[in-house]
Coordinates of N, CA and C and ligand atoms in Angstrom, one line a residue:
M845 N 180.8 1.0 250.3 CA 178.5 0.5 249.4 C 178.3 -0.1 249.9
D846 N 176.8 -0.3 250.0 CA 176.4 -0.4 251.2 C 175.3 -1.7 250.0
T847 N 175.5 -2.9 250.1 CA 175.5 -3.7 249.2 C 173.9 -4.5 249.3
A848 N 173.5 -4.2 250.6 CA 171.7 -4.8 250.7 C 171.2 -3.8 249.9
D849 N 171.6 -2.6 250.4 CA 170.6 -1.0 249.7 C 170.7 -1.6 247.9
L850 N 169.4 -2.3 247.5 CA 169.7 -2.4 245.5 C 168.8 -1.4 245.0
A851 N 168.5 -0.5 246.2 CA 167.4 0.6 245.5 C 168.0 0.6 244.2
A852 N 167.1 1.4 243.1 CA 167.3 2.1 242.3 C 167.5 3.8 242.4
P853 N 168.8 4.0 242.1 CA 168.4 6.2 242.0 C 168.3 6.6 242.2
E854 N 167.4 7.4 242.3 CA 166.7 8.8 241.7 C 167.2 9.2 240.3
A855 N 167.9 9.1 239.9 CA 168.1 9.8 238.8 C 167.2 8.1 237.6
V856 N 167.4 7.1 238.1 CA 166.9 6.2 237.0 C 165.5 6.0 237.3
T857 N 164.9 6.2 239.0 CA 163.4 6.1 238.6 C 162.8 7.2 238.9
L858 N 163.3 8.5 238.5 CA 162.5 9.2 237.8 C 163.1 9.5 236.3
A859 N 163.5 8.9 235.9 CA 163.8 9.2 234.3 C 162.4 8.6 233.5
P860 N 162.3 9.4 232.2 CA 161.0 9.1 231.5 C 161.4 7.7 230.8
A861 N 160.5 6.7 231.0 CA 160.6 5.7 230.3 C 161.4 5.4 228.0
P862 N 162.5 4.9 228.1 CA 163.2 5.5 227.2 C 161.9 4.6 226.0
T863 N 162.0 5.7 224.7 CA 161.2 5.4 223.8 C 162.1 4.6 223.3
P864 N 161.2 3.2 222.3 CA 161.6 1.7 221.8 C 161.8 2.8 220.4
P865 N 163.0 2.6 219.4 CA 163.8 2.8 218.4 C 162.4 3.1 217.3
A866 N 161.9 3.8 216.2 CA 160.8 4.1 214.9 C 161.2 2.8 214.5
V867 N 159.6 1.6 214.0 CA 160.0 0.4 213.5 C 159.6 1.1 212.2
R868 N 160.3 0.8 210.7 CA 160.2 1.6 209.0 C 159.7 0.0 208.9
V869 N 159.1 -0.6 208.0 CA 158.7 -1.1 207.0 C 158.6 -0.8 205.8
D870 N 159.3 -1.0 204.5 CA 159.6 -0.8 203.5 C 159.0 -2.0 202.6
V871 N 158.0 -2.1 201.9 CA 157.5 -2.7 201.0 C 158.4 -3.0 199.7
Q872 N 159.0 -3.4 199.1 CA 159.6 -4.3 198.1 C 158.5 -5.2 197.2
P873 N 158.2 -5.0 195.9 CA 158.0 -6.1 195.2 C 158.7 -6.6 194.9
V874 N 159.1 -7.7 195.0 CA 160.1 -9.0 194.6 C 159.4 -10.2 193.1
A875 N 157.7 -10.7 193.1 CA 158.0 -11.0 191.7 C 156.1 -10.4 191.9
K876 N 155.3 -11.0 190.9 CA 153.6 -10.5 190.9 C 153.3 -11.6 191.8
G877 N 152.4 -10.5 192.9 CA 152.3 -11.3 193.9 C 152.6 -11.6 195.1
I878 N 154.0 -11.2 195.5 CA 154.7 -11.8 197.0 C 155.7 -10.0 197.0
W879 N 155.8 -10.0 197.7 CA 156.3 -8.9 198.3 C 157.7 -8.9 200.1
W880 N 158.3 -8.4 199.8 CA 159.5 -8.3 200.5 C 159.2 -6.9 201.7
L881 N 158.9 -7.3 203.3 CA 158.8 -5.8 203.7 C 160.2 -6.1 204.6
A882 N 160.8 -5.5 204.3 CA 162.0 -5.2 204.6 C 161.9 -3.5 205.8
G883 N 162.7 -2.7 205.9 CA 162.7 -1.4 206.2 C 163.7 -1.3 207.7
S884 N 164.2 -1.3 208.9 CA 164.5 -0.7 210.2 C 164.6 -2.4 210.3
G885 N 166.1 -2.7 210.6 CA 165.9 -4.0 211.3 C 166.4 -4.8 210.4
N886 N 167.1 -5.9 211.0 CA 167.8 -7.1 209.9 C 166.0 -8.7 209.7
H887 N 165.0 -8.6 209.4 CA 163.7 -9.0 210.1 C 163.3 -8.8 209.2
R888 N 163.5 -9.8 207.9 CA 162.1 -9.3 207.0 C 160.7 -10.5 207.0
S889 N 159.9 -10.0 206.5 CA 158.4 -10.4 206.1 C 158.7 -10.8 205.0
I890 N 157.8 -11.9 204.1 CA 157.2 -11.9 202.8 C 156.0 -12.3 202.8
V891 N 154.6 -11.6 202.0 CA 153.2 -11.4 201.2 C 152.7 -12.4 200.2
F892 N 152.4 -13.0 200.8 CA 152.0 -13.8 199.4 C 151.0 -13.5 199.3
E893 N 150.2 -13.4 197.9 CA 149.2 -12.9 197.9 C 147.8 -14.2 197.3
F894 N 147.0 -14.9 197.4 CA 146.1 -15.4 196.3 C 144.9 -15.0 196.3
D895 N 144.1 -16.1 195.4 CA 143.1 -16.0 194.6 C 142.5 -14.4 195.7
D896 N 141.7 -14.6 197.3 CA 141.0 -14.4 198.0 C 141.4 -13.9 199.2
H897 N 142.7 -14.6 199.4 CA 143.3 -13.8 200.9 C 144.9 -13.5 200.4
L898 N 145.2 -12.9 201.7 CA 146.7 -13.1 201.5 C 147.6 -14.0 203.0
V899 N 148.5 -14.0 202.9 CA 149.8 -14.8 204.3 C 150.3 -14.3 203.9
L900 N 151.1 -14.2 205.3 CA 152.0 -14.0 205.8 C 153.5 -14.6 206.2
F901 N 154.5 -14.5 205.6 CA 155.5 -15.6 206.4 C 156.5 -14.6 207.0
E902 N 156.4 -15.1 208.4 CA 157.4 -14.3 209.2 C 157.1 -13.6 210.7
A903 N 157.0 -13.9 211.4 CA 156.0 -12.6 212.4 C 157.2 -12.6 213.5
P904 N 158.1 -11.7 212.6 CA 159.5 -11.7 214.1 C 159.2 -10.6 214.7
V905 N 160.7 -11.0 216.1 CA 160.9 -10.0 216.6 C 160.0 -9.6 218.2
N906 N 159.0 -8.9 218.1 CA 158.1 -8.3 219.2 C 157.1 -7.9 217.8
E907 N 156.4 -7.5 219.4 CA 154.7 -6.7 218.4 C 155.2 -5.9 218.5
A908 N 155.5 -4.9 218.0 CA 156.2 -3.0 216.8 C 156.4 -4.0 216.2
R909 N 157.0 -5.1 215.7 CA 157.6 -5.4 214.2 C 156.9 -6.1 213.3
T910 N 156.0 -6.3 214.5 CA 154.8 -7.5 213.9 C 153.9 -7.0 213.1
K911 N 153.6 -5.8 214.5 CA 152.2 -5.0 214.0 C 152.4 -4.2 213.1
A912 N 153.9 -4.0 212.8 CA 154.0 -3.3 211.5 C 153.3 -3.7 210.6
V913 N 153.8 -4.5 210.5 CA 154.3 -5.6 209.1 C 152.8 -6.1 209.0
I914 N 151.8 -6.3 209.7 CA 150.7 -6.7 209.4 C 149.8 -5.6 208.9
D915 N 150.3 -4.5 209.4 CA 149.6 -3.5 208.7 C 150.6 -3.2 207.7
A916 N 151.0 -3.3 207.2 CA 151.5 -2.7 206.1 C 151.0 -4.3 204.9
A917 N 151.4 -5.2 205.3 CA 151.0 -6.4 204.4 C 148.9 -5.9 204.1
R918 N 148.6 -5.9 205.3 CA 147.2 -5.6 204.9 C 146.7 -4.0 204.1
A919 N 147.5 -3.3 203.7 CA 147.4 -2.3 203.4 C 148.1 -2.4 201.6
L920 N 148.6 -3.5 201.5 CA 148.7 -3.6 200.0 C 147.6 -4.5 199.5
S921 N 146.5 -4.6 199.7 CA 145.4 -5.2 199.1 C 144.2 -5.3 200.5
A922 N 142.9 -5.2 199.0 CA 141.2 -5.2 199.9 C 141.2 -7.3 200.5
K923 N 142.4 -7.9 200.0 CA 141.9 -9.1 200.3 C 142.7 -9.3 201.9
P924 N 141.5 -9.9 202.8 CA 141.7 -10.6 204.0 C 143.4 -11.3 204.4
L925 N 144.1 -10.6 205.9 CA 145.6 -11.2 204.4 C 144.6 -12.2 206.4
T926 N 145.1 -13.6 206.2 CA 144.7 -15.0 207.0 C 145.2 -15.4 207.9
H927 N 146.7 -15.2 207.3 CA 147.5 -16.6 207.7 C 148.5 -15.8 208.0
A928 N 149.3 -16.5 209.1 CA 150.9 -16.2 209.0 C 152.0 -17.5 209.1
I929 N 152.4 -17.5 208.1 CA 153.8 -18.7 208.9 C 154.9 -18.3 209.5
V930 N 155.2 -19.4 210.5 CA 155.6 -18.7 211.1 C 157.4 -19.9 211.0
S931 N 158.2 -19.5 211.0 CA 159.8 -19.9 210.7 C 159.9 -21.8 211.4
H932 N 160.4 -20.7 212.7 CA 160.2 -21.6 213.8 C 160.1 -20.6 215.0
H933 N 160.8 -21.2 215.9 CA 160.7 -20.5 217.1 C 161.6 -19.5 218.3
H934 N 162.5 -19.7 217.0 CA 163.7 -18.4 217.8 C 163.2 -17.2 217.6
F935 N 162.9 -16.0 218.9 CA 163.2 -15.4 219.1 C 162.7 -14.0 218.1
D936 N 163.3 -13.9 217.0 CA 163.4 -12.6 215.6 C 162.8 -13.5 215.1
H937 N 161.7 -15.0 215.1 CA 161.7 -14.7 214.4 C 159.6 -15.6 214.8
S938 N 159.4 -15.8 216.0 CA 158.5 -16.1 216.3 C 158.1 -14.7 218.0
G939 N 158.9 -13.9 217.7 CA 158.0 -13.2 218.3 C 157.4 -12.0 219.0
G940 N 156.6 -12.3 217.4 CA 154.9 -11.0 216.8 C 154.3 -12.3 216.7
L941 N 154.2 -13.6 218.1 CA 153.2 -14.5 217.8 C 152.0 -14.2 218.2
R942 N 152.1 -13.2 220.0 CA 151.0 -13.6 220.1 C 150.0 -11.8 219.1
V943 N 150.4 -11.1 218.9 CA 149.8 -10.0 218.2 C 149.8 -10.8 217.1
A944 N 149.8 -11.6 215.9 CA 149.6 -12.6 215.1 C 148.6 -13.1 215.8
V945 N 148.2 -13.5 216.8 CA 146.7 -14.4 217.3 C 146.1 -13.1 217.5
A946 N 146.4 -11.9 218.0 CA 145.7 -11.2 218.1 C 144.6 -10.3 217.5
E947 N 145.5 -10.8 216.4 CA 145.2 -10.0 215.1 C 143.6 -11.0 214.0
G948 N 144.1 -12.1 214.7 CA 143.0 -13.2 214.5 C 143.7 -14.0 212.6
L949 N 145.0 -14.0 213.1 CA 145.9 -15.0 212.0 C 145.7 -16.3 212.5
T950 N 145.4 -16.8 211.7 CA 145.6 -18.6 211.4 C 147.8 -19.3 211.3
I951 N 148.1 -19.6 212.6 CA 149.5 -19.8 212.3 C 149.6 -21.4 211.5
V952 N 150.7 -21.0 210.7 CA 150.8 -22.5 210.2 C 152.7 -22.6 210.5
T953 N 152.6 -23.4 211.0 CA 153.9 -23.8 211.5 C 154.5 -25.1 212.1
H954 N 155.9 -26.1 211.6 CA 155.3 -26.5 212.0 C 155.4 -27.6 213.4
R955 N 155.0 -29.0 213.3 CA 154.6 -29.1 214.4 C 154.6 -29.6 215.9
D956 N 156.1 -30.1 215.3 CA 157.1 -29.5 216.9 C 157.0 -28.1 216.8
N957 N 156.8 -27.3 217.1 CA 157.1 -25.5 217.5 C 155.6 -25.7 218.2
E958 N 154.2 -26.6 217.8 CA 152.8 -26.8 218.9 C 152.9 -26.3 220.2
A959 N 153.7 -26.8 221.3 CA 153.5 -27.0 222.5 C 154.3 -25.6 223.1
F960 N 155.4 -25.0 222.4 CA 156.2 -24.1 222.6 C 155.0 -22.5 222.5
F961 N 154.7 -22.8 221.0 CA 154.1 -21.6 220.8 C 152.3 -21.3 221.8
K962 N 151.6 -22.4 222.2 CA 150.8 -22.3 222.6 C 151.3 -22.2 224.1
D963 N 152.4 -22.4 225.2 CA 152.9 -22.0 226.4 C 152.9 -19.7 225.8
L964 N 153.4 -20.3 224.2 CA 153.9 -18.5 224.9 C 152.2 -17.8 224.6
V965 N 151.8 -18.3 224.1 CA 150.4 -18.0 224.4 C 149.5 -17.7 225.2
S966 N 149.8 -19.1 226.6 CA 149.1 -19.0 227.0 C 149.5 -18.1 228.5
R967 N 150.4 -17.8 228.4 CA 151.5 -16.6 229.5 C 150.3 -15.3 229.8
P968 N 150.4 -14.9 230.9 CA 149.6 -13.5 230.9 C 150.6 -12.8 231.3
H969 N 150.3 -11.4 230.0 CA 150.8 -10.3 230.1 C 150.4 -9.3 231.3
T970 N 150.8 -9.2 233.2 CA 150.4 -8.7 233.7 C 151.1 -7.3 234.0
I971 N 152.1 -6.5 234.0 CA 152.4 -5.7 233.9 C 153.1 -5.0 233.2
A972 N 152.8 -5.6 231.6 CA 152.6 -4.8 230.8 C 151.6 -5.6 229.8
P973 N 150.4 -5.3 229.3 CA 149.5 -6.6 228.9 C 149.9 -5.6 227.4
D974 N 150.2 -6.9 226.3 CA 150.7 -6.3 225.3 C 149.1 -7.2 224.5
A975 N 149.2 -6.5 222.5 CA 148.0 -7.4 222.3 C 147.2 -7.9 222.4
L976 N 148.0 -9.3 222.6 CA 146.9 -10.5 223.2 C 146.4 -10.5 224.1
A977 N 147.0 -9.2 225.3 CA 146.3 -9.4 226.8 C 145.2 -8.4 226.7
K978 N 145.6 -7.8 225.8 CA 144.3 -6.6 225.8 C 142.8 -7.4 224.8
N979 N 143.4 -8.1 223.8 CA 142.6 -9.0 223.0 C 142.1 -10.3 223.5
P980 N 142.0 -10.8 224.3 CA 142.4 -12.4 224.1 C 141.7 -13.4 223.0
K981 N 142.1 -13.8 222.2 CA 141.4 -15.0 221.4 C 142.0 -16.6 221.3
P982 N 141.8 -17.3 221.2 CA 142.4 -18.6 220.8 C 143.3 -18.3 219.8
M983 N 144.7 -19.5 219.5 CA 145.1 -19.4 218.4 C 144.2 -20.9 217.8
T984 N 144.6 -20.7 216.5 CA 143.7 -21.4 215.1 C 145.6 -21.3 215.0
L985 N 146.0 -23.3 214.9 CA 146.9 -23.9 215.0 C 147.1 -24.9 213.0
E986 N 148.3 -24.5 211.9 CA 147.5 -25.4 210.7 C 149.3 -25.9 211.1
L987 N 149.3 -27.6 211.8 CA 150.6 -27.3 211.7 C 151.3 -28.8 210.5
V988 N 152.5 -28.6 210.4 CA 153.1 -29.1 209.7 C 154.1 -29.7 209.1
D989 N 153.8 -31.8 208.7 CA 155.2 -32.6 209.4 C 156.6 -32.3 208.2
D990 N 156.0 -33.0 207.4 CA 157.3 -32.8 206.3 C 156.7 -31.7 205.4
T991 N 155.8 -31.4 204.5 CA 155.6 -30.6 204.1 C 153.9 -30.3 203.5
L992 N 153.5 -28.9 203.2 CA 152.5 -28.5 202.8 C 152.4 -27.4 201.6
T993 N 150.9 -27.8 200.8 CA 151.5 -27.0 199.8 C 150.8 -25.9 200.2
L994 N 150.0 -24.5 200.0 CA 149.7 -23.4 199.7 C 149.3 -23.2 198.1
K995 N 147.6 -23.7 198.1 CA 147.4 -23.1 196.4 C 146.5 -23.2 195.7
D996 N 146.2 -21.7 195.0 CA 145.1 -22.2 194.5 C 145.5 -21.4 193.0
D997 N 144.9 -20.8 192.1 CA 145.0 -20.1 191.0 C 145.6 -19.0 190.6
A998 N 145.8 -17.9 192.2 CA 147.3 -17.7 192.1 C 148.2 -17.3 192.5
M999 N 148.7 -18.3 193.8 CA 149.7 -18.3 193.5 C 149.8 -20.5 194.2
E1000 N 150.7 -20.7 194.7 CA 151.5 -21.7 195.1 C 152.7 -21.1 195.6
V1001 N 152.8 -21.7 196.8 CA 154.1 -21.7 198.1 C 153.7 -23.3 198.4
Q1002 N 155.0 -23.6 198.6 CA 154.7 -24.5 199.3 C 155.9 -25.1 200.1
L1003 N 155.7 -25.9 201.4 CA 155.9 -25.8 202.4 C 157.0 -26.7 202.2
Y1004 N 158.3 -27.1 203.0 CA 158.9 -27.7 203.6 C 159.7 -27.9 205.1
H1005 N 159.8 -29.2 205.5 CA 160.5 -29.2 207.0 C 162.1 -29.2 206.5
L1006 N 162.8 -28.7 206.6 CA 164.0 -28.6 207.3 C 164.7 -29.9 207.1
L1007 N 164.8 -30.0 206.8 CA 165.1 -31.9 207.9 C 167.3 -32.0 207.3
D1008 N 167.2 -32.8 209.1 CA 168.7 -33.5 209.8 C 170.0 -31.6 209.8
N1009 N 169.2 -30.6 209.6 CA 169.3 -29.5 210.2 C 169.7 -29.1 211.4
L1010 N 170.8 -29.9 212.3 CA 171.1 -29.4 213.7 C 171.2 -28.4 215.0
R1011 N 171.0 -27.6 214.2 CA 170.8 -26.1 214.6 C 169.3 -25.8 214.3
E1012 N 168.5 -26.2 213.1 CA 167.0 -25.8 213.1 C 166.4 -26.7 212.7
G1013 N 166.3 -27.0 213.4 CA 165.4 -28.5 213.6 C 164.2 -27.9 213.7
T1014 N 163.0 -27.2 213.4 CA 162.2 -26.9 213.5 C 161.3 -26.5 212.5
N1015 N 162.1 -26.2 211.3 CA 162.4 -24.8 210.6 C 161.6 -25.3 209.1
L1016 N 160.6 -24.4 209.2 CA 160.2 -24.6 207.2 C 160.3 -23.5 206.6
F1017 N 160.9 -23.4 205.3 CA 160.9 -22.9 204.5 C 159.9 -23.5 203.4
A1018 N 160.3 -22.2 202.6 CA 159.4 -21.9 201.0 C 160.1 -21.7 200.0
Y1019 N 158.5 -22.7 198.9 CA 159.6 -22.2 197.7 C 158.6 -22.3 196.8
V1020 N 158.2 -21.2 195.9 CA 157.5 -20.9 195.5 C 157.4 -21.1 193.4
P1021 N 156.8 -22.6 193.1 CA 158.2 -22.9 191.9 C 157.2 -21.5 190.8
R1022 N 155.9 -21.6 190.3 CA 156.1 -20.4 189.8 C 157.5 -19.1 189.6
E1023 N 157.7 -19.0 190.8 CA 158.6 -17.5 190.5 C 160.4 -18.9 190.7
R1024 N 160.2 -20.0 191.2 CA 161.2 -20.4 191.5 C 162.4 -19.8 192.2
M1025 N 161.6 -19.7 193.3 CA 162.1 -18.4 195.0 C 162.0 -19.3 195.6
L1026 N 162.9 -19.7 197.0 CA 163.4 -19.9 198.3 C 163.0 -19.0 198.8
V1027 N 162.7 -19.4 200.0 CA 162.1 -18.1 200.8 C 161.8 -18.8 202.2
H1028 N 163.1 -17.8 203.0 CA 163.5 -18.5 203.9 C 164.1 -18.4 205.5
A1029 N 164.1 -18.6 206.4 CA 164.5 -17.9 207.3 C 165.8 -18.6 208.5
D1030 N 166.9 -18.4 208.0 CA 167.7 -18.8 209.2 C 168.7 -20.0 208.2
L1031 N 168.3 -19.9 206.9 CA 169.2 -21.5 206.3 C 170.4 -20.3 205.8
Y1032 N 170.6 -19.6 205.5 CA 171.7 -18.6 205.3 C 171.7 -16.7 204.8
D1033 N 172.6 -16.2 204.8 CA 171.9 -15.3 205.8 C 173.6 -14.3 204.2
S1034 N 173.6 -13.7 203.3 CA 174.6 -12.9 202.9 C 176.1 -12.9 203.7
T1035 N 175.3 -12.4 204.9 CA 176.3 -11.7 205.6 C 176.9 -12.1 206.2
W1036 N 177.3 -13.5 206.3 CA 177.4 -14.4 207.6 C 178.8 -14.6 206.8
L1037 N 179.6 -15.0 208.0 CA 181.8 -15.0 207.8 C 181.5 -16.6 207.5
Q1038 N 181.1 -17.0 208.1 CA 180.6 -18.7 207.7 C 179.5 -19.5 206.7
H1039 N 179.3 -20.5 207.2 CA 178.1 -21.0 206.5 C 177.8 -22.2 207.3
L1040 N 177.6 -22.3 208.4 CA 178.1 -23.5 209.6 C 177.5 -24.9 208.7
W1041 N 175.7 -24.6 208.8 CA 175.3 -25.2 208.1 C 174.5 -25.2 206.6
G1042 N 175.8 -24.4 205.7 CA 175.4 -24.3 203.6 C 174.6 -25.6 204.0
E1043 N 175.9 -26.5 203.9 CA 175.3 -28.0 203.0 C 174.1 -28.7 203.2
N1044 N 173.9 -28.7 204.3 CA 172.7 -29.2 204.5 C 171.7 -28.7 204.0
V1045 N 172.1 -27.0 204.1 CA 171.4 -26.9 203.3 C 170.2 -26.6 202.0
L1046 N 172.1 -27.3 201.4 CA 172.2 -27.5 199.7 C 171.6 -28.7 199.7
Q1047 N 171.6 -29.6 200.6 CA 171.2 -30.2 200.2 C 169.9 -30.6 200.3
N1048 N 169.0 -30.2 201.3 CA 167.4 -30.6 201.5 C 166.6 -29.6 200.2
I1049 N 167.8 -28.8 199.3 CA 166.8 -28.5 198.4 C 167.3 -29.3 197.5
E1050 N 168.6 -29.5 197.2 CA 168.5 -30.9 196.1 C 167.4 -32.2 196.8
R1051 N 167.6 -32.7 198.1 CA 166.5 -34.1 198.3 C 165.0 -34.0 198.1
R1052 N 164.2 -32.1 197.6 CA 163.2 -32.1 197.3 C 163.7 -31.5 195.7
K1053 N 164.3 -31.9 195.2 CA 164.4 -31.6 193.8 C 163.4 -30.5 193.7
L1054 N 164.2 -28.9 194.0 CA 163.6 -27.9 193.7 C 164.7 -27.4 192.7
R1055 N 164.2 -26.6 192.1 CA 164.8 -26.0 190.8 C 164.8 -24.8 191.4
V1056 N 166.1 -23.8 192.2 CA 166.0 -22.3 192.6 C 166.6 -21.2 191.9
D1057 N 166.0 -19.9 191.9 CA 167.7 -19.3 190.4 C 167.1 -18.2 191.4
R1058 N 166.5 -17.9 192.4 CA 167.0 -16.6 193.8 C 166.3 -16.9 195.1
H1059 N 166.6 -16.0 196.0 CA 166.0 -17.1 196.9 C 165.9 -14.9 197.8
V1060 N 164.7 -15.4 198.6 CA 164.4 -14.4 199.4 C 164.3 -13.7 201.1
P1061 N 164.9 -13.9 201.8 CA 165.8 -14.4 203.2 C 164.9 -13.2 204.1
V1062 N 165.1 -13.6 205.3 CA 164.0 -13.0 206.3 C 166.0 -12.1 206.6
H1063 N 166.8 -12.6 207.0 CA 167.7 -11.9 207.2 C 168.7 -12.0 206.1
G1064 N 169.8 -10.7 205.8 CA 170.6 -10.6 204.3 C 170.0 -9.7 203.2
A1065 N 170.6 -9.9 202.3 CA 170.0 -9.0 201.3 C 169.0 -10.3 200.3
I1066 N 168.5 -10.2 199.2 CA 167.6 -11.0 197.8 C 169.0 -11.0 197.1
E1067 N 168.8 -12.6 196.7 CA 170.9 -13.0 195.9 C 169.8 -14.1 194.6
P1068 N 170.8 -13.7 193.8 CA 170.4 -15.3 193.4 C 171.1 -16.2 193.4
F1069 N 170.7 -17.1 193.5 CA 170.6 -18.7 194.3 C 172.4 -19.4 193.7
A1070 N 172.7 -18.4 192.5 CA 173.7 -18.9 192.3 C 175.0 -18.4 193.3
D1071 N 174.9 -17.0 193.6 CA 175.3 -16.3 195.1 C 175.5 -17.1 195.6
M1072 N 174.1 -17.6 196.2 CA 174.2 -18.8 197.6 C 175.0 -19.5 198.0
V1073 N 175.2 -20.3 196.3 CA 175.7 -21.7 197.0 C 177.4 -21.4 195.8
K1074 N 177.6 -20.5 196.2 CA 179.7 -20.2 195.8 C 179.7 -19.4 197.3
N1075 N 178.7 -18.6 198.0 CA 179.0 -18.1 199.4 C 178.9 -19.3 200.4
I1076 N 178.8 -20.1 199.9 CA 178.3 -21.3 201.3 C 179.3 -22.5 201.0
K1077 N 179.6 -22.2 199.8 CA 181.1 -23.7 199.2 C 182.1 -22.8 199.6
T1078 N 182.2 -21.6 199.3 CA 183.6 -21.4 199.8 C 183.5 -20.5 201.5
K1079 N 182.8 -20.6 202.1 CA 183.1 -19.7 203.1 C 182.3 -20.6 204.1
T1080 N 182.3 -22.2 204.3 CA 182.2 -23.1 204.8 C 182.9 -23.3 206.1
S1081 N 184.2 -23.5 206.0 CA 185.5 -23.6 207.4 C 185.7 -22.5 207.0
V1082 N 186.3 -22.7 208.9 CA 187.3 -21.7 209.4 C 188.2 -21.2 207.8
Q1083 N 188.7 -22.9 207.5 CA 190.4 -22.4 206.7 C 189.6 -22.0 205.3
E1084 N 188.4 -21.4 205.2 CA 188.4 -21.5 203.4 C 187.9 -19.8 204.1
G1085 N 187.5 -19.7 204.8 CA 186.8 -18.3 205.3 C 187.2 -16.9 204.4
V1086 N 187.0 -16.1 205.9 CA 187.2 -15.1 205.5 C 188.9 -15.4 205.6
Ligands
ZN556 ZN1 166.7 -19.9 213.6
ZN557 ZN1 166.9 -15.4 212.7

């Protein structure tokens, strides 16, 4: 074999580009003015309806997923979708950042994500121009240090920085006091076999004095909070786990 010849074989160069899997967004109401946008994949977004605008929680994975989610959110109401809360920098949560900016959404995130997010939106996409390359826009950021409350007569969403978590240093989670609902990314997933930072998550909820009845996650299923606590307590260590 001639290892100097790295040309792709004809079967590859002549083959049509693979079609990306179809993106499906299933919209599920979870409370008054709150929808869970699930469907294909295991990365959900949440929509909050305020008096005169909508706010999205999470711009996940890539342009296709996040654009589909933005379109689904806009179909829910005549109110404009104005903000996207991006919980943290991991790609499955921020991969849709550029299309969210191109769609004119203000990005709400933790201050420590600022430099990375600015870098992401400043990159030229010349080989395969994406939504932001085709429609360049400056990013408007609303940065959160410890907490931020978004509130009007219709909705209140409190955002909290997840503290002292070794894996999720810049993670923001949300709490809806009226529903006692925790909305979060990567804090917990019912399908995980171990919850290595689960105790930290429970400590954060206690520290913020939140009374949670139900959690609505980006990954995994919606569950009563009691089930989440039980899973964390019983699957924290290898010995106690599966
Ligand atoms: Zn993460
Ligand atoms: Zn994740």
